[in-house]
Amino acid sequence: MKRQVPKRVIIYTGIYTSIDIAKAGEKYIVTSEMEVEYLSNAAQEQEIDNIVATALSSKGAVGSQGAKNKYEQVKAIYKFICDDFDYVMDDANHSTYSALGRHQTVCQGYATSLYRLCRDSGISSRVIASQTHGWNIVQLGSL
């Protein structure tokens, strides 16, 4: 007896899994495979590094806002993202690179970009994701 779930099941954008379950006598044999498709390449990651460094510099879109505390820093990052990105539903627009490099993205690109800008500013942030949406949580106080 062999039971197989669908060959390729998406569990998050760019991550797929397949599982085979087979009975061999009194035992069950479970085989699991995972395939990861990266949303950016090494050159794009370098470009992201440069864009983030420029945006956060004292002359950049975020750094030039003159934020006095973490709350003002997050507001400046949020403003930069909202002013700079267009929401464009497309399979190619799910990455930090599509947001920061091409200025077109969906919620996942918004969330990963905010995370990256916060992280590089020393602000604790996380991306929260479901099957259909992504968003952030940001720690501003001590809780």
JSON list of C-alpha atoms in Angstrom, two decimals:
[
{"chain": "A", "resi": 1, "resn": "MET", "atom": "CA", "xyz": [0.00, 0.00, 0.00]},
{"chain": "A", "resi": 2, "resn": "LYS", "atom": "CA", "xyz": [1.44, 3.35, -1.00]},
{"chain": "A", "resi": 3, "resn": "ARG", "atom": "CA", "xyz": [-0.15, 6.70, -0.23]},
{"chain": "A", "resi": 4, "resn": "GLN", "atom": "CA", "xyz": [1.20, 9.85, -1.76]},
{"chain": "A", "resi": 5, "resn": "VAL", "atom": "CA", "xyz": [0.21, 13.45, -1.15]},
{"chain": "A", "resi": 6, "resn": "PRO", "atom": "CA", "xyz": [0.27, 15.70, -4.22]},
{"chain": "A", "resi": 7, "resn": "LYS", "atom": "CA", "xyz": [3.76, 15.60, -5.75]},
{"chain": "A", "resi": 8, "resn": "ARG", "atom": "CA", "xyz": [4.58, 19.26, -5.27]},
{"chain": "A", "resi": 9, "resn": "VAL", "atom": "CA", "xyz": [2.80, 21.31, -2.63]},
{"chain": "A", "resi": 10, "resn": "ILE", "atom": "CA", "xyz": [3.66, 24.98, -2.15]},
{"chain": "A", "resi": 11, "resn": "ILE", "atom": "CA", "xyz": [4.10, 25.85, 1.52]},
{"chain": "A", "resi": 12, "resn": "TYR", "atom": "CA", "xyz": [5.24, 29.45, 1.00]},
{"chain": "A", "resi": 13, "resn": "THR", "atom": "CA", "xyz": [6.33, 31.46, -2.00]},
{"chain": "A", "resi": 14, "resn": "GLY", "atom": "CA", "xyz": [9.36, 29.64, -3.40]},
{"chain": "A", "resi": 15, "resn": "ILE", "atom": "CA", "xyz": [9.27, 26.66, -1.00]},
{"chain": "A", "resi": 16, "resn": "TYR", "atom": "CA", "xyz": [7.78, 23.37, -2.16]},
{"chain": "A", "resi": 17, "resn": "THR", "atom": "CA", "xyz": [7.55, 20.00, -0.48]},
{"chain": "A", "resi": 18, "resn": "SER", "atom": "CA", "xyz": [6.57, 16.48, -1.41]},
{"chain": "A", "resi": 19, "resn": "ILE", "atom": "CA", "xyz": [5.99, 13.53, 0.89]},
{"chain": "A", "resi": 20, "resn": "ASP", "atom": "CA", "xyz": [5.75, 9.84, 0.06]},
{"chain": "A", "resi": 21, "resn": "ILE", "atom": "CA", "xyz": [4.40, 7.34, 2.58]},
{"chain": "A", "resi": 22, "resn": "ALA", "atom": "CA", "xyz": [4.79, 3.62, 1.91]},
{"chain": "A", "resi": 23, "resn": "LYS", "atom": "CA", "xyz": [4.06, 0.59, 4.03]},
{"chain": "A", "resi": 24, "resn": "ALA", "atom": "CA", "xyz": [6.75, -2.09, 4.05]},
{"chain": "A", "resi": 25, "resn": "GLY", "atom": "CA", "xyz": [5.58, -5.04, 6.12]},
{"chain": "A", "resi": 26, "resn": "GLU", "atom": "CA", "xyz": [4.90, -3.71, 9.61]},
{"chain": "A", "resi": 27, "resn": "LYS", "atom": "CA", "xyz": [6.76, -0.43, 9.03]},
{"chain": "A", "resi": 28, "resn": "TYR", "atom": "CA", "xyz": [5.92, 2.78, 7.26]},
{"chain": "A", "resi": 29, "resn": "ILE", "atom": "CA", "xyz": [8.59, 4.52, 5.23]},
{"chain": "A", "resi": 30, "resn": "VAL", "atom": "CA", "xyz": [8.23, 8.29, 4.92]},
{"chain": "A", "resi": 31, "resn": "THR", "atom": "CA", "xyz": [10.27, 10.17, 2.36]},
{"chain": "A", "resi": 32, "resn": "SER", "atom": "CA", "xyz": [10.16, 13.95, 2.31]},
{"chain": "A", "resi": 33, "resn": "GLU", "atom": "CA", "xyz": [11.79, 16.31, -0.17]},
{"chain": "A", "resi": 34, "resn": "MET", "atom": "CA", "xyz": [11.94, 20.09, -0.05]},
{"chain": "A", "resi": 35, "resn": "GLU", "atom": "CA", "xyz": [12.78, 22.40, -2.92]},
{"chain": "A", "resi": 36, "resn": "VAL", "atom": "CA", "xyz": [13.64, 26.05, -2.38]},
{"chain": "A", "resi": 37, "resn": "GLU", "atom": "CA", "xyz": [13.55, 28.65, -5.13]},
{"chain": "A", "resi": 38, "resn": "TYR", "atom": "CA", "xyz": [15.47, 31.76, -4.15]},
{"chain": "A", "resi": 39, "resn": "LEU", "atom": "CA", "xyz": [13.75, 35.06, -4.89]},
{"chain": "A", "resi": 40, "resn": "SER", "atom": "CA", "xyz": [17.01, 36.89, -5.65]},
{"chain": "A", "resi": 41, "resn": "ASN", "atom": "CA", "xyz": [20.52, 36.10, -6.83]},
{"chain": "A", "resi": 42, "resn": "ALA", "atom": "CA", "xyz": [23.90, 37.23, -5.45]},
{"chain": "A", "resi": 43, "resn": "ALA", "atom": "CA", "xyz": [24.10, 40.32, -7.68]},
{"chain": "A", "resi": 44, "resn": "GLN", "atom": "CA", "xyz": [20.59, 41.40, -6.65]},
{"chain": "A", "resi": 45, "resn": "GLU", "atom": "CA", "xyz": [21.47, 40.89, -2.97]},
{"chain": "A", "resi": 46, "resn": "GLN", "atom": "CA", "xyz": [24.49, 43.16, -3.42]},
{"chain": "A", "resi": 47, "resn": "GLU", "atom": "CA", "xyz": [22.25, 45.77, -5.04]},
{"chain": "A", "resi": 48, "resn": "ILE", "atom": "CA", "xyz": [19.83, 45.47, -2.09]},
{"chain": "A", "resi": 49, "resn": "ASP", "atom": "CA", "xyz": [22.76, 46.03, 0.31]},
{"chain": "A", "resi": 50, "resn": "ASN", "atom": "CA", "xyz": [23.71, 49.20, -1.57]},
{"chain": "A", "resi": 51, "resn": "ILE", "atom": "CA", "xyz": [20.13, 50.52, -1.75]},
{"chain": "A", "resi": 52, "resn": "VAL", "atom": "CA", "xyz": [19.58, 49.94, 1.97]},
{"chain": "A", "resi": 53, "resn": "ALA", "atom": "CA", "xyz": [22.90, 51.57, 2.92]},
{"chain": "A", "resi": 54, "resn": "THR", "atom": "CA", "xyz": [22.10, 54.61, 0.74]},
{"chain": "A", "resi": 55, "resn": "ALA", "atom": "CA", "xyz": [18.53, 54.94, 2.08]},
{"chain": "A", "resi": 56, "resn": "LEU", "atom": "CA", "xyz": [19.73, 54.78, 5.68]},
{"chain": "A", "resi": 57, "resn": "SER", "atom": "CA", "xyz": [22.66, 57.18, 5.19]},
{"chain": "A", "resi": 58, "resn": "SER", "atom": "CA", "xyz": [22.39, 60.75, 6.47]},
{"chain": "A", "resi": 59, "resn": "LYS", "atom": "CA", "xyz": [21.65, 61.94, 2.92]},
{"chain": "A", "resi": 60, "resn": "GLY", "atom": "CA", "xyz": [19.34, 59.05, 2.04]},
{"chain": "A", "resi": 61, "resn": "ALA", "atom": "CA", "xyz": [15.55, 58.92, 1.92]},
{"chain": "A", "resi": 62, "resn": "VAL", "atom": "CA", "xyz": [15.28, 57.47, 5.44]},
{"chain": "A", "resi": 63, "resn": "GLY", "atom": "CA", "xyz": [18.40, 58.84, 7.14]},
{"chain": "A", "resi": 64, "resn": "SER", "atom": "CA", "xyz": [17.75, 62.42, 6.07]},
{"chain": "A", "resi": 65, "resn": "GLN", "atom": "CA", "xyz": [14.44, 62.48, 7.99]},
{"chain": "A", "resi": 66, "resn": "GLY", "atom": "CA", "xyz": [16.33, 63.34, 11.18]},
{"chain": "A", "resi": 67, "resn": "ALA", "atom": "CA", "xyz": [14.62, 60.71, 13.34]},
{"chain": "A", "resi": 68, "resn": "LYS", "atom": "CA", "xyz": [15.29, 61.26, 17.03]},
{"chain": "A", "resi": 69, "resn": "ASN", "atom": "CA", "xyz": [14.10, 57.86, 18.30]},
{"chain": "A", "resi": 70, "resn": "LYS", "atom": "CA", "xyz": [13.11, 54.38, 17.08]},
{"chain": "A", "resi": 71, "resn": "TYR", "atom": "CA", "xyz": [9.47, 55.36, 16.58]},
{"chain": "A", "resi": 72, "resn": "GLU", "atom": "CA", "xyz": [10.49, 58.19, 14.24]},
{"chain": "A", "resi": 73, "resn": "GLN", "atom": "CA", "xyz": [12.94, 55.86, 12.46]},
{"chain": "A", "resi": 74, "resn": "VAL", "atom": "CA", "xyz": [10.18, 53.32, 11.80]},
{"chain": "A", "resi": 75, "resn": "LYS", "atom": "CA", "xyz": [7.89, 56.11, 10.57]},
{"chain": "A", "resi": 76, "resn": "ALA", "atom": "CA", "xyz": [10.62, 57.29, 8.18]},
{"chain": "A", "resi": 77, "resn": "ILE", "atom": "CA", "xyz": [11.13, 53.73, 6.90]},
{"chain": "A", "resi": 78, "resn": "TYR", "atom": "CA", "xyz": [7.38, 53.28, 6.49]},
{"chain": "A", "resi": 79, "resn": "LYS", "atom": "CA", "xyz": [7.11, 56.58, 4.58]},
{"chain": "A", "resi": 80, "resn": "PHE", "atom": "CA", "xyz": [10.02, 55.60, 2.32]},
{"chain": "A", "resi": 81, "resn": "ILE", "atom": "CA", "xyz": [8.37, 52.27, 1.50]},
{"chain": "A", "resi": 82, "resn": "CYS", "atom": "CA", "xyz": [4.91, 53.74, 0.92]},
{"chain": "A", "resi": 83, "resn": "ASP", "atom": "CA", "xyz": [6.26, 56.57, -1.25]},
{"chain": "A", "resi": 84, "resn": "ASP", "atom": "CA", "xyz": [8.73, 54.45, -3.23]},
{"chain": "A", "resi": 85, "resn": "PHE", "atom": "CA", "xyz": [6.92, 51.17, -4.01]},
{"chain": "A", "resi": 86, "resn": "ASP", "atom": "CA", "xyz": [3.95, 50.40, -6.24]},
{"chain": "A", "resi": 87, "resn": "TYR", "atom": "CA", "xyz": [1.72, 47.42, -5.45]},
{"chain": "A", "resi": 88, "resn": "VAL", "atom": "CA", "xyz": [1.85, 45.36, -8.64]},
{"chain": "A", "resi": 89, "resn": "MET", "atom": "CA", "xyz": [0.40, 41.84, -8.54]},
{"chain": "A", "resi": 90, "resn": "ASP", "atom": "CA", "xyz": [2.79, 39.67, -10.55]},
{"chain": "A", "resi": 91, "resn": "ASP", "atom": "CA", "xyz": [4.67, 36.42, -9.92]},
{"chain": "A", "resi": 92, "resn": "ALA", "atom": "CA", "xyz": [7.98, 38.30, -10.25]},
{"chain": "A", "resi": 93, "resn": "ASN", "atom": "CA", "xyz": [7.10, 40.80, -7.49]},
{"chain": "A", "resi": 94, "resn": "HIS", "atom": "CA", "xyz": [7.42, 38.79, -4.28]},
{"chain": "A", "resi": 95, "resn": "SER", "atom": "CA", "xyz": [10.90, 39.75, -3.17]},
{"chain": "A", "resi": 96, "resn": "THR", "atom": "CA", "xyz": [12.89, 42.41, -1.40]},
{"chain": "A", "resi": 97, "resn": "TYR", "atom": "CA", "xyz": [14.65, 42.98, -4.73]},
{"chain": "A", "resi": 98, "resn": "SER", "atom": "CA", "xyz": [11.41, 43.57, -6.63]},
{"chain": "A", "resi": 99, "resn": "ALA", "atom": "CA", "xyz": [10.52, 46.20, -4.02]},
{"chain": "A", "resi": 100, "resn": "LEU", "atom": "CA", "xyz": [13.84, 47.97, -3.49]},
{"chain": "A", "resi": 101, "resn": "GLY", "atom": "CA", "xyz": [15.35, 47.35, -6.93]},
{"chain": "A", "resi": 102, "resn": "ARG", "atom": "CA", "xyz": [12.33, 47.64, -9.23]},
{"chain": "A", "resi": 103, "resn": "HIS", "atom": "CA", "xyz": [9.90, 49.55, -6.98]},
{"chain": "A", "resi": 104, "resn": "GLN", "atom": "CA", "xyz": [7.11, 47.05, -7.75]},
{"chain": "A", "resi": 105, "resn": "THR", "atom": "CA", "xyz": [6.00, 44.45, -5.26]},
{"chain": "A", "resi": 106, "resn": "VAL", "atom": "CA", "xyz": [3.21, 42.78, -3.30]},
{"chain": "A", "resi": 107, "resn": "CYS", "atom": "CA", "xyz": [2.79, 42.49, 0.47]},
{"chain": "A", "resi": 108, "resn": "GLN", "atom": "CA", "xyz": [5.69, 40.05, 0.81]},
{"chain": "A", "resi": 109, "resn": "GLY", "atom": "CA", "xyz": [8.11, 42.54, -0.77]},
{"chain": "A", "resi": 110, "resn": "TYR", "atom": "CA", "xyz": [6.80, 45.38, 1.40]},
{"chain": "A", "resi": 111, "resn": "ALA", "atom": "CA", "xyz": [7.21, 43.25, 4.53]},
{"chain": "A", "resi": 112, "resn": "THR", "atom": "CA", "xyz": [10.69, 41.93, 3.73]},
{"chain": "A", "resi": 113, "resn": "SER", "atom": "CA", "xyz": [11.88, 45.42, 2.78]},
{"chain": "A", "resi": 114, "resn": "LEU", "atom": "CA", "xyz": [10.60, 46.94, 6.02]},
{"chain": "A", "resi": 115, "resn": "TYR", "atom": "CA", "xyz": [12.26, 44.09, 7.90]},
{"chain": "A", "resi": 116, "resn": "ARG", "atom": "CA", "xyz": [15.57, 44.68, 6.14]},
{"chain": "A", "resi": 117, "resn": "LEU", "atom": "CA", "xyz": [15.55, 48.45, 6.67]},
{"chain": "A", "resi": 118, "resn": "CYS", "atom": "CA", "xyz": [14.61, 48.02, 10.34]},
{"chain": "A", "resi": 119, "resn": "ARG", "atom": "CA", "xyz": [17.24, 45.32, 10.89]},
{"chain": "A", "resi": 120, "resn": "ASP", "atom": "CA", "xyz": [19.98, 47.46, 9.39]},
{"chain": "A", "resi": 121, "resn": "SER", "atom": "CA", "xyz": [18.80, 50.37, 11.58]},
{"chain": "A", "resi": 122, "resn": "GLY", "atom": "CA", "xyz": [19.12, 48.25, 14.73]},
{"chain": "A", "resi": 123, "resn": "ILE", "atom": "CA", "xyz": [15.34, 47.94, 15.19]},
{"chain": "A", "resi": 124, "resn": "SER", "atom": "CA", "xyz": [13.87, 44.55, 16.07]},
{"chain": "A", "resi": 125, "resn": "SER", "atom": "CA", "xyz": [11.33, 43.50, 13.44]},
{"chain": "A", "resi": 126, "resn": "ARG", "atom": "CA", "xyz": [9.85, 40.28, 12.10]},
{"chain": "A", "resi": 127, "resn": "VAL", "atom": "CA", "xyz": [7.93, 39.27, 8.99]},
{"chain": "A", "resi": 128, "resn": "ILE", "atom": "CA", "xyz": [4.70, 37.45, 9.74]},
{"chain": "A", "resi": 129, "resn": "ALA", "atom": "CA", "xyz": [3.28, 35.44, 6.86]},
{"chain": "A", "resi": 130, "resn": "SER", "atom": "CA", "xyz": [0.25, 33.38, 6.01]},
{"chain": "A", "resi": 131, "resn": "GLN", "atom": "CA", "xyz": [-0.49, 31.49, 2.79]},
{"chain": "A", "resi": 132, "resn": "THR", "atom": "CA", "xyz": [-1.82, 34.67, 1.20]},
{"chain": "A", "resi": 133, "resn": "HIS", "atom": "CA", "xyz": [-0.39, 37.69, 3.03]},
{"chain": "A", "resi": 134, "resn": "GLY", "atom": "CA", "xyz": [2.70, 39.07, 4.75]},
{"chain": "A", "resi": 135, "resn": "TRP", "atom": "CA", "xyz": [3.13, 41.85, 7.30]},
{"chain": "A", "resi": 136, "resn": "ASN", "atom": "CA", "xyz": [5.49, 43.00, 10.06]},
{"chain": "A", "resi": 137, "resn": "ILE", "atom": "CA", "xyz": [5.72, 43.37, 13.78]},
{"chain": "A", "resi": 138, "resn": "VAL", "atom": "CA", "xyz": [8.22, 45.90, 15.15]},
{"chain": "A", "resi": 139, "resn": "GLN", "atom": "CA", "xyz": [9.47, 46.17, 18.72]},
{"chain": "A", "resi": 140, "resn": "LEU", "atom": "CA", "xyz": [9.64, 49.78, 19.86]},
{"chain": "A", "resi": 141, "resn": "GLY", "atom": "CA", "xyz": [9.55, 49.44, 23.63]},
{"chain": "A", "resi": 142, "resn": "SER", "atom": "CA", "xyz": [11.00, 46.97, 26.11]},
{"chain": "A", "resi": 143, "resn": "LEU", "atom": "CA", "xyz": [8.11, 44.49, 25.91]}
]
